[in-house]
mmCIF file of N, CA and C in Angstrom:
data_model
loop_
_atom_site.group_PDB
_atom_site.id
_atom_site.type_symbol
_atom_site.label_atom_id
_atom_site.label_comp_id
_atom_site.label_asym_id
_atom_site.label_seq_id
_atom_site.Cartn_x
_atom_site.Cartn_y
_atom_site.Cartn_z
ATOM 1 N N MET A 37 0.850 -1.184 0.000
ATOM 2 C CA MET A 37 0.000 0.000 0.000
ATOM 3 C C MET A 37 0.889 1.239 0.000
ATOM 4 N N ALA A 38 0.456 2.242 -0.693
ATOM 5 C CA ALA A 38 1.218 3.484 -0.816
ATOM 6 C C ALA A 38 1.165 4.293 0.478
ATOM 7 N N ASP A 39 2.072 5.232 0.588
ATOM 8 C CA ASP A 39 2.128 6.175 1.706
ATOM 9 C C ASP A 39 0.973 7.165 1.551
ATOM 10 N N LEU A 40 0.013 7.133 2.451
ATOM 11 C CA LEU A 40 -1.188 7.964 2.339
ATOM 12 C C LEU A 40 -1.227 8.994 3.463
ATOM 13 N N THR A 41 -0.234 9.843 3.498
ATOM 14 C CA THR A 41 -0.121 10.891 4.509
ATOM 15 C C THR A 41 -0.453 12.244 3.894
ATOM 16 N N ALA A 42 -0.604 13.238 4.741
ATOM 17 C CA ALA A 42 -0.816 14.603 4.252
ATOM 18 C C ALA A 42 0.360 15.038 3.385
ATOM 19 N N GLU A 43 1.559 14.667 3.785
ATOM 20 C CA GLU A 43 2.751 15.044 3.021
ATOM 21 C C GLU A 43 2.746 14.411 1.633
ATOM 22 N N SER A 44 2.332 13.143 1.544
ATOM 23 C CA SER A 44 2.291 12.484 0.238
ATOM 24 C C SER A 44 1.198 13.078 -0.639
ATOM 25 N N LEU A 45 0.119 13.552 -0.035
ATOM 26 C CA LEU A 45 -0.942 14.200 -0.802
ATOM 27 C C LEU A 45 -0.467 15.547 -1.347
ATOM 28 N N ILE A 46 0.237 16.307 -0.540
ATOM 29 C CA ILE A 46 0.794 17.581 -1.014
ATOM 30 C C ILE A 46 1.777 17.320 -2.156
ATOM 31 N N ALA A 47 2.559 16.264 -2.051
ATOM 32 C CA ALA A 47 3.476 15.900 -3.135
ATOM 33 C C ALA A 47 2.705 15.519 -4.398
ATOM 34 N N ALA A 48 1.579 14.826 -4.246
ATOM 35 C CA ALA A 48 0.748 14.465 -5.398
ATOM 36 C C ALA A 48 0.179 15.714 -6.063
ATOM 37 N N GLU A 49 -0.250 16.684 -5.274
ATOM 38 C CA GLU A 49 -0.763 17.941 -5.828
ATOM 39 C C GLU A 49 0.338 18.678 -6.583
ATOM 40 N N GLN A 50 1.539 18.698 -6.040
ATOM 41 C CA GLN A 50 2.669 19.330 -6.729
ATOM 42 C C GLN A 50 2.965 18.609 -8.043
ATOM 43 N N ALA A 51 2.939 17.283 -8.031
ATOM 44 C CA ALA A 51 3.177 16.504 -9.250
ATOM 45 C C ALA A 51 2.092 16.780 -10.286
ATOM 46 N N ARG A 52 0.845 16.952 -9.836
ATOM 47 C CA ARG A 52 -0.258 17.267 -10.754
ATOM 48 C C ARG A 52 -0.006 18.597 -11.444
ATOM 49 N N ARG A 53 0.399 19.596 -10.683
ATOM 50 C CA ARG A 53 0.671 20.917 -11.263
ATOM 51 C C ARG A 53 1.871 20.883 -12.216
ATOM 52 N N GLU A 54 2.891 20.128 -11.869
ATOM 53 C CA GLU A 54 4.048 19.989 -12.758
ATOM 54 C C GLU A 54 3.642 19.319 -14.067
ATOM 55 N N ALA A 55 2.764 18.322 -14.001
ATOM 56 C CA ALA A 55 2.293 17.641 -15.206
ATOM 57 C C ALA A 55 1.469 18.583 -16.079
ATOM 58 N N ILE A 56 0.702 19.489 -15.465
ATOM 59 C CA ILE A 56 -0.070 20.468 -16.235
ATOM 60 C C ILE A 56 0.871 21.353 -17.046
ATOM 61 N N VAL A 57 1.896 21.895 -16.409
ATOM 62 C CA VAL A 57 2.836 22.785 -17.098
ATOM 63 C C VAL A 57 3.611 22.021 -18.174
ATOM 64 N N ALA A 58 3.974 20.770 -17.885
ATOM 65 C CA ALA A 58 4.736 19.952 -18.835
ATOM 66 C C ALA A 58 3.866 19.367 -19.947
ATOM 67 N N LEU A 59 2.549 19.581 -19.874
ATOM 68 C CA LEU A 59 1.592 18.999 -20.817
ATOM 69 C C LEU A 59 1.692 17.476 -20.835
ATOM 70 N N ASP A 60 1.953 16.895 -19.681
ATOM 71 C CA ASP A 60 2.068 15.444 -19.542
ATOM 72 C C ASP A 60 0.691 14.876 -19.201
ATOM 73 N N PHE A 61 -0.150 14.774 -20.222
ATOM 74 C CA PHE A 61 -1.526 14.341 -20.015
ATOM 75 C C PHE A 61 -1.609 12.889 -19.552
ATOM 76 N N ASP A 62 -0.658 12.057 -19.965
ATOM 77 C CA ASP A 62 -0.651 10.665 -19.502
ATOM 78 C C ASP A 62 -0.434 10.606 -17.992
ATOM 79 N N ALA A 63 0.497 11.409 -17.476
ATOM 80 C CA ALA A 63 0.729 11.453 -16.023
ATOM 81 C C ALA A 63 -0.503 11.983 -15.303
ATOM 82 N N LEU A 64 -1.141 13.010 -15.872
ATOM 83 C CA LEU A 64 -2.357 13.558 -15.260
ATOM 84 C C LEU A 64 -3.461 12.512 -15.208
ATOM 85 N N GLU A 65 -3.657 11.801 -16.310
ATOM 86 C CA GLU A 65 -4.697 10.772 -16.329
ATOM 87 C C GLU A 65 -4.411 9.667 -15.317
ATOM 88 N N ALA A 66 -3.141 9.325 -15.130
ATOM 89 C CA ALA A 66 -2.776 8.260 -14.192
ATOM 90 C C ALA A 66 -3.091 8.632 -12.753
ATOM 91 N N MET A 67 -3.167 9.929 -12.446
ATOM 92 C CA MET A 67 -3.452 10.349 -11.067
ATOM 93 C C MET A 67 -4.891 10.842 -10.907
ATOM 94 N N THR A 68 -5.739 10.549 -11.907
ATOM 95 C CA THR A 68 -7.118 11.026 -11.907
ATOM 96 C C THR A 68 -8.091 9.850 -11.859
ATOM 97 N N ALA A 69 -9.010 9.886 -10.910
ATOM 98 C CA ALA A 69 -10.012 8.822 -10.769
ATOM 99 C C ALA A 69 -10.951 8.800 -11.975
ATOM 100 N N ASP A 70 -11.487 7.624 -12.276
ATOM 101 C CA ASP A 70 -12.421 7.485 -13.400
ATOM 102 C C ASP A 70 -13.660 8.353 -13.218
ATOM 103 N N TRP A 71 -14.061 8.624 -11.986
ATOM 104 C CA TRP A 71 -15.279 9.383 -11.678
ATOM 105 C C TRP A 71 -14.986 10.862 -11.412
ATOM 106 N N PHE A 72 -13.829 11.330 -11.835
ATOM 107 C CA PHE A 72 -13.374 12.705 -11.636
ATOM 108 C C PHE A 72 -14.345 13.728 -12.230
ATOM 109 N N HIS A 73 -14.523 14.836 -11.511
ATOM 110 C CA HIS A 73 -15.265 16.002 -11.998
ATOM 111 C C HIS A 73 -14.453 17.255 -11.698
ATOM 112 N N TYR A 74 -14.449 18.187 -12.637
ATOM 113 C CA TYR A 74 -13.695 19.428 -12.507
ATOM 114 C C TYR A 74 -14.660 20.593 -12.704
ATOM 115 N N ALA A 75 -14.774 21.433 -11.686
ATOM 116 C CA ALA A 75 -15.602 22.646 -11.776
ATOM 117 C C ALA A 75 -14.655 23.827 -11.965
ATOM 118 N N HIS A 76 -14.701 24.419 -13.145
ATOM 119 C CA HIS A 76 -13.814 25.523 -13.496
ATOM 120 C C HIS A 76 -14.296 26.842 -12.895
ATOM 121 N N ILE A 77 -13.386 27.792 -12.819
ATOM 122 C CA ILE A 77 -13.723 29.139 -12.350
ATOM 123 C C ILE A 77 -14.872 29.726 -13.170
ATOM 124 N N SER A 78 -14.930 29.378 -14.452
ATOM 125 C CA SER A 78 -15.961 29.905 -15.351
ATOM 126 C C SER A 78 -17.349 29.338 -15.061
ATOM 127 N N GLY A 79 -17.413 28.264 -14.266
ATOM 128 C CA GLY A 79 -18.684 27.597 -13.993
ATOM 129 C C GLY A 79 -18.855 26.315 -14.791
ATOM 130 N N LEU A 80 -18.012 26.093 -15.783
ATOM 131 C CA LEU A 80 -18.050 24.866 -16.565
ATOM 132 C C LEU A 80 -17.685 23.683 -15.671
ATOM 133 N N VAL A 81 -18.484 22.619 -15.716
ATOM 134 C CA VAL A 81 -18.189 21.393 -14.973
ATOM 135 C C VAL A 81 -17.996 20.275 -15.991
ATOM 136 N N GLU A 82 -16.877 19.555 -15.857
ATOM 137 C CA GLU A 82 -16.549 18.503 -16.811
ATOM 138 C C GLU A 82 -16.312 17.175 -16.101
ATOM 139 N N THR A 83 -16.666 16.090 -16.792
ATOM 140 C CA THR A 83 -16.288 14.752 -16.348
ATOM 141 C C THR A 83 -14.828 14.515 -16.738
ATOM 142 N N ARG A 84 -14.290 13.419 -16.299
ATOM 143 C CA ARG A 84 -12.909 13.069 -16.652
ATOM 144 C C ARG A 84 -12.733 13.037 -18.170
ATOM 145 N N GLU A 85 -13.648 12.371 -18.862
ATOM 146 C CA GLU A 85 -13.548 12.238 -20.310
ATOM 147 C C GLU A 85 -13.598 13.603 -20.991
ATOM 148 N N GLU A 86 -14.528 14.442 -20.571
ATOM 149 C CA GLU A 86 -14.645 15.781 -21.161
ATOM 150 C C GLU A 86 -13.404 16.626 -20.875
ATOM 151 N N TYR A 87 -12.930 16.544 -19.648
ATOM 152 C CA TYR A 87 -11.760 17.319 -19.229
ATOM 153 C C TYR A 87 -10.532 16.977 -20.076
ATOM 154 N N PHE A 88 -10.239 15.677 -20.216
ATOM 155 C CA PHE A 88 -9.043 15.297 -20.964
ATOM 156 C C PHE A 88 -9.211 15.487 -22.465
ATOM 157 N N ALA A 89 -10.413 15.320 -22.991
ATOM 158 C CA ALA A 89 -10.636 15.597 -24.412
ATOM 159 C C ALA A 89 -10.379 17.074 -24.705
ATOM 160 N N ARG A 90 -10.857 17.946 -23.825
ATOM 161 C CA ARG A 90 -10.642 19.378 -24.018
ATOM 162 C C ARG A 90 -9.170 19.731 -23.844
ATOM 163 N N MET A 91 -8.530 19.172 -22.826
ATOM 164 C CA MET A 91 -7.115 19.475 -22.597
ATOM 165 C C MET A 91 -6.255 19.053 -23.783
ATOM 166 N N ARG A 92 -6.491 17.858 -24.282
ATOM 167 C CA ARG A 92 -5.665 17.357 -25.388
ATOM 168 C C ARG A 92 -5.920 18.132 -26.677
ATOM 169 N N GLY A 93 -7.103 18.691 -26.841
ATOM 170 C CA GLY A 93 -7.424 19.418 -28.061
ATOM 171 C C GLY A 93 -7.396 20.922 -27.912
ATOM 172 N N SER A 94 -6.972 21.402 -26.763
ATOM 173 C CA SER A 94 -7.066 22.826 -26.448
ATOM 174 C C SER A 94 -5.815 23.589 -26.829
ATOM 175 N N SER A 95 -6.030 24.825 -27.233
ATOM 176 C CA SER A 95 -4.901 25.733 -27.446
ATOM 177 C C SER A 95 -4.599 26.508 -26.170
ATOM 178 N N VAL A 96 -5.450 26.370 -25.144
ATOM 179 C CA VAL A 96 -5.254 27.098 -23.892
ATOM 180 C C VAL A 96 -4.164 26.448 -23.052
ATOM 181 N N TYR A 97 -4.216 25.129 -22.888
ATOM 182 C CA TYR A 97 -3.270 24.473 -21.987
ATOM 183 C C TYR A 97 -1.810 24.642 -22.393
ATOM 184 N N PRO A 98 -1.469 24.639 -23.694
ATOM 185 C CA PRO A 98 -0.066 24.884 -24.025
ATOM 186 C C PRO A 98 0.421 26.265 -23.599
ATOM 187 N N SER A 99 -0.492 27.173 -23.276
ATOM 188 C CA SER A 99 -0.074 28.521 -22.888
ATOM 189 C C SER A 99 0.101 28.676 -21.380
ATOM 190 N N ILE A 100 -0.154 27.623 -20.593
ATOM 191 C CA ILE A 100 0.103 27.691 -19.149
ATOM 192 C C ILE A 100 1.606 27.554 -18.951
ATOM 193 N N VAL A 101 2.207 28.598 -18.400
ATOM 194 C CA VAL A 101 3.660 28.587 -18.238
ATOM 195 C C VAL A 101 4.086 28.304 -16.805
ATOM 196 N N ALA A 102 3.171 28.474 -15.851
ATOM 197 C CA ALA A 102 3.508 28.192 -14.453
ATOM 198 C C ALA A 102 2.232 28.049 -13.640
ATOM 199 N N THR A 103 2.303 27.245 -12.606
ATOM 200 C CA THR A 103 1.230 27.143 -11.629
ATOM 201 C C THR A 103 1.846 26.685 -10.311
ATOM 202 N N HIS A 104 1.372 27.248 -9.249
ATOM 203 C CA HIS A 104 1.820 26.798 -7.936
ATOM 204 C C HIS A 104 0.697 27.016 -6.929
ATOM 205 N N SER A 105 0.821 26.344 -5.803
ATOM 206 C CA SER A 105 -0.197 26.455 -4.760
ATOM 207 C C SER A 105 0.473 26.777 -3.434
ATOM 208 N N TRP A 106 -0.319 27.345 -2.514
ATOM 209 C CA TRP A 106 0.191 27.680 -1.186
ATOM 210 C C TRP A 106 -0.963 27.664 -0.197
ATOM 211 N N ASP A 107 -0.651 27.843 1.078
ATOM 212 C CA ASP A 107 -1.649 27.772 2.157
ATOM 213 C C ASP A 107 -2.449 26.470 2.092
ATOM 214 N N LEU A 108 -1.756 25.383 1.812
ATOM 215 C CA LEU A 108 -2.429 24.090 1.679
ATOM 216 C C LEU A 108 -2.810 23.532 3.041
ATOM 217 N N GLU A 109 -4.030 23.028 3.115
ATOM 218 C CA GLU A 109 -4.512 22.333 4.303
ATOM 219 C C GLU A 109 -5.091 21.004 3.859
ATOM 220 N N VAL A 110 -4.765 19.963 4.591
ATOM 221 C CA VAL A 110 -5.217 18.618 4.252
ATOM 222 C C VAL A 110 -5.995 18.052 5.422
ATOM 223 N N GLU A 111 -7.165 17.489 5.124
ATOM 224 C CA GLU A 111 -7.957 16.747 6.108
ATOM 225 C C GLU A 111 -8.047 15.310 5.627
ATOM 226 N N LEU A 112 -7.387 14.409 6.326
ATOM 227 C CA LEU A 112 -7.472 12.991 5.995
ATOM 228 C C LEU A 112 -8.728 12.425 6.645
ATOM 229 N N ARG A 113 -9.583 11.823 5.840
ATOM 230 C CA ARG A 113 -10.827 11.243 6.337
ATOM 231 C C ARG A 113 -10.887 9.781 5.916
ATOM 232 N N LYS A 114 -11.842 9.062 6.453
ATOM 233 C CA LYS A 114 -11.970 7.643 6.122
ATOM 234 C C LYS A 114 -12.370 7.505 4.649
ATOM 235 N N GLY A 115 -11.471 7.011 3.843
ATOM 236 C CA GLY A 115 -11.761 6.760 2.436
ATOM 237 C C GLY A 115 -11.459 7.899 1.490
ATOM 238 N N TYR A 116 -11.110 9.071 1.997
ATOM 239 C CA TYR A 116 -10.791 10.193 1.114
ATOM 240 C C TYR A 116 -10.071 11.275 1.906
ATOM 241 N N ALA A 117 -9.596 12.273 1.189
ATOM 242 C CA ALA A 117 -8.952 13.421 1.826
ATOM 243 C C ALA A 117 -9.415 14.690 1.128
ATOM 244 N N LEU A 118 -9.561 15.743 1.901
ATOM 245 C CA LEU A 118 -9.879 17.062 1.359
ATOM 246 C C LEU A 118 -8.625 17.915 1.415
ATOM 247 N N MET A 119 -8.378 18.643 0.345
ATOM 248 C CA MET A 119 -7.279 19.592 0.317
ATOM 249 C C MET A 119 -7.848 20.944 -0.080
ATOM 250 N N THR A 120 -7.515 21.962 0.684
ATOM 251 C CA THR A 120 -7.866 23.327 0.311
ATOM 252 C C THR A 120 -6.576 24.120 0.215
ATOM 253 N N GLY A 121 -6.638 25.182 -0.535
ATOM 254 C CA GLY A 121 -5.463 26.025 -0.665
ATOM 255 C C GLY A 121 -5.706 27.135 -1.655
ATOM 256 N N LYS A 122 -4.643 27.856 -1.923
ATOM 257 C CA LYS A 122 -4.670 28.935 -2.905
ATOM 258 C C LYS A 122 -3.757 28.536 -4.051
ATOM 259 N N SER A 123 -4.099 29.026 -5.224
ATOM 260 C CA SER A 123 -3.408 28.613 -6.432
ATOM 261 C C SER A 123 -3.138 29.823 -7.308
ATOM 262 N N HIS A 124 -2.009 29.803 -7.992
ATOM 263 C CA HIS A 124 -1.689 30.835 -8.976
ATOM 264 C C HIS A 124 -1.494 30.146 -10.320
ATOM 265 N N ILE A 125 -2.135 30.680 -11.337
ATOM 266 C CA ILE A 125 -1.964 30.182 -12.699
ATOM 267 C C ILE A 125 -1.397 31.328 -13.528
ATOM 268 N N ASP A 126 -0.324 31.056 -14.235
ATOM 269 C CA ASP A 126 0.307 32.034 -15.116
ATOM 270 C C ASP A 126 0.149 31.526 -16.541
ATOM 271 N N VAL A 127 -0.770 32.159 -17.258
ATOM 272 C CA VAL A 127 -1.033 31.829 -18.648
ATOM 273 C C VAL A 127 -0.401 32.938 -19.477
ATOM 274 N N VAL A 128 -0.001 32.639 -20.693
ATOM 275 C CA VAL A 128 0.663 33.637 -21.524
ATOM 276 C C VAL A 128 -0.138 34.933 -21.581
ATOM 277 N N THR A 129 -1.458 34.842 -21.663
ATOM 278 C CA THR A 129 -2.289 36.040 -21.837
ATOM 279 C C THR A 129 -2.815 36.648 -20.549
ATOM 280 N N MET A 130 -2.679 35.946 -19.410
ATOM 281 C CA MET A 130 -3.206 36.477 -18.152
ATOM 282 C C MET A 130 -2.610 35.715 -16.977
ATOM 283 N N LYS A 131 -2.825 36.256 -15.793
ATOM 284 C CA LYS A 131 -2.438 35.603 -14.546
ATOM 285 C C LYS A 131 -3.612 35.726 -13.592
ATOM 286 N N PHE A 132 -3.828 34.710 -12.769
ATOM 287 C CA PHE A 132 -4.891 34.820 -11.775
ATOM 288 C C PHE A 132 -4.611 33.923 -10.582
ATOM 289 N N ASP A 133 -5.215 34.297 -9.463
ATOM 290 C CA ASP A 133 -5.125 33.531 -8.225
ATOM 291 C C ASP A 133 -6.512 33.015 -7.874
ATOM 292 N N SER A 134 -6.555 31.841 -7.282
ATOM 293 C CA SER A 134 -7.845 31.251 -6.920
ATOM 294 C C SER A 134 -7.737 30.509 -5.598
ATOM 295 N N LEU A 135 -8.899 30.256 -5.034
ATOM 296 C CA LEU A 135 -9.048 29.399 -3.865
ATOM 297 C C LEU A 135 -9.601 28.085 -4.396
ATOM 298 N N PHE A 136 -9.055 26.946 -3.945
ATOM 299 C CA PHE A 136 -9.530 25.683 -4.499
ATOM 300 C C PHE A 136 -9.844 24.661 -3.411
ATOM 301 N N LEU A 137 -10.665 23.699 -3.809
ATOM 302 C CA LEU A 137 -10.989 22.525 -3.003
ATOM 303 C C LEU A 137 -10.781 21.313 -3.898
ATOM 304 N N ALA A 138 -9.984 20.372 -3.438
ATOM 305 C CA ALA A 138 -9.740 19.140 -4.180
ATOM 306 C C ALA A 138 -10.090 17.953 -3.295
ATOM 307 N N VAL A 139 -10.707 16.953 -3.895
ATOM 308 C CA VAL A 139 -11.015 15.703 -3.201
ATOM 309 C C VAL A 139 -10.108 14.631 -3.797
ATOM 310 N N TRP A 140 -9.368 13.970 -2.928
ATOM 311 C CA TRP A 140 -8.450 12.912 -3.331
ATOM 312 C C TRP A 140 -8.865 11.620 -2.638
ATOM 313 N N GLU A 141 -8.673 10.482 -3.330
ATOM 314 C CA GLU A 141 -9.007 9.181 -2.769
ATOM 315 C C GLU A 141 -7.793 8.265 -2.817
ATOM 316 N N PRO A 142 -7.644 7.417 -1.797
ATOM 317 C CA PRO A 142 -6.493 6.512 -1.796
ATOM 318 C C PRO A 142 -6.634 5.424 -2.849
ATOM 319 N N ASP A 143 -5.487 5.020 -3.366
ATOM 320 C CA ASP A 143 -5.401 3.964 -4.363
ATOM 321 C C ASP A 143 -4.172 3.131 -4.004
ATOM 322 N N ASP A 144 -4.073 1.946 -4.527
ATOM 323 C CA ASP A 144 -2.908 1.108 -4.225
ATOM 324 C C ASP A 144 -1.595 1.802 -4.570
ATOM 325 N N ALA A 145 -1.613 2.650 -5.595
ATOM 326 C CA ALA A 145 -0.394 3.331 -6.031
ATOM 327 C C ALA A 145 -0.195 4.686 -5.362
ATOM 328 N N GLY A 146 -1.177 5.160 -4.625
ATOM 329 C CA GLY A 146 -1.069 6.486 -3.996
ATOM 330 C C GLY A 146 -2.403 7.191 -3.978
ATOM 331 N N TRP A 147 -2.402 8.452 -4.349
ATOM 332 C CA TRP A 147 -3.612 9.269 -4.333
ATOM 333 C C TRP A 147 -4.148 9.468 -5.744
ATOM 334 N N LEU A 148 -5.484 9.448 -5.888
ATOM 335 C CA LEU A 148 -6.169 9.798 -7.131
ATOM 336 C C LEU A 148 -7.060 10.997 -6.848
ATOM 337 N N ILE A 149 -6.999 12.006 -7.699
ATOM 338 C CA ILE A 149 -7.880 13.155 -7.530
ATOM 339 C C ILE A 149 -9.241 12.798 -8.122
ATOM 340 N N SER A 150 -10.319 13.060 -7.384
ATOM 341 C CA SER A 150 -11.657 12.716 -7.872
ATOM 342 C C SER A 150 -12.540 13.936 -8.095
ATOM 343 N N ALA A 151 -12.174 15.084 -7.535
ATOM 344 C CA ALA A 151 -12.947 16.308 -7.780
ATOM 345 C C ALA A 151 -12.064 17.520 -7.506
ATOM 346 N N TYR A 152 -12.308 18.578 -8.276
ATOM 347 C CA TYR A 152 -11.554 19.817 -8.112
ATOM 348 C C TYR A 152 -12.481 20.968 -8.463
ATOM 349 N N ALA A 153 -12.473 22.002 -7.643
ATOM 350 C CA ALA A 153 -13.265 23.205 -7.916
ATOM 351 C C ALA A 153 -12.482 24.408 -7.412
ATOM 352 N N SER A 154 -12.623 25.520 -8.110
ATOM 353 C CA SER A 154 -11.919 26.728 -7.690
ATOM 354 C C SER A 154 -12.779 27.955 -7.937
ATOM 355 N N THR A 155 -12.412 29.016 -7.260
ATOM 356 C CA THR A 155 -13.089 30.295 -7.411
ATOM 357 C C THR A 155 -12.032 31.393 -7.337
ATOM 358 N N PRO A 156 -12.221 32.483 -8.061
ATOM 359 C CA PRO A 156 -11.202 33.536 -8.054
ATOM 360 C C PRO A 156 -11.033 34.158 -6.671
ATOM 361 N N LEU A 157 -9.794 34.465 -6.334
ATOM 362 C CA LEU A 157 -9.520 35.265 -5.141
ATOM 363 C C LEU A 157 -9.758 36.724 -5.506
ATOM 364 N N PRO A 158 -10.275 37.512 -4.587
ATOM 365 C CA PRO A 158 -10.478 38.929 -4.897
ATOM 366 C C PRO A 158 -9.135 39.620 -5.134
ATOM 367 N N ASP A 159 -9.145 40.622 -5.984
ATOM 368 C CA ASP A 159 -7.940 41.419 -6.214
ATOM 369 C C ASP A 159 -7.579 42.155 -4.943
ATOM 370 N N ASP A 160 -6.284 42.222 -4.666
ATOM 371 C CA ASP A 160 -5.821 42.952 -3.478
ATOM 372 C C ASP A 160 -5.742 44.432 -3.752
#
């Protein structure tokens, strides 16, 4: 069984963000549950299939040049974990900060993300 600690979950989140910037969709899919749902800042909600079809065919994702998260908090619960934090996305045409909630579930190989939602942080 994999290491299922708060530290390993934070490492999984970091690996997810690195895969986004690297356009490593295979790595992203490997850490994503089959029942994954993504609620975008725009209000668009996608299933795993919709999310990866859009990512692979999108001209937006190649323009993400950096992403990082901070103020991460992890709640380990029976059968899943909640992660909250703040996120920065640097896209060629814009930059923005958001507050996010991610649901991760344990797997034999580690953590799988099953849901993600974010909302813009107010401008300072």
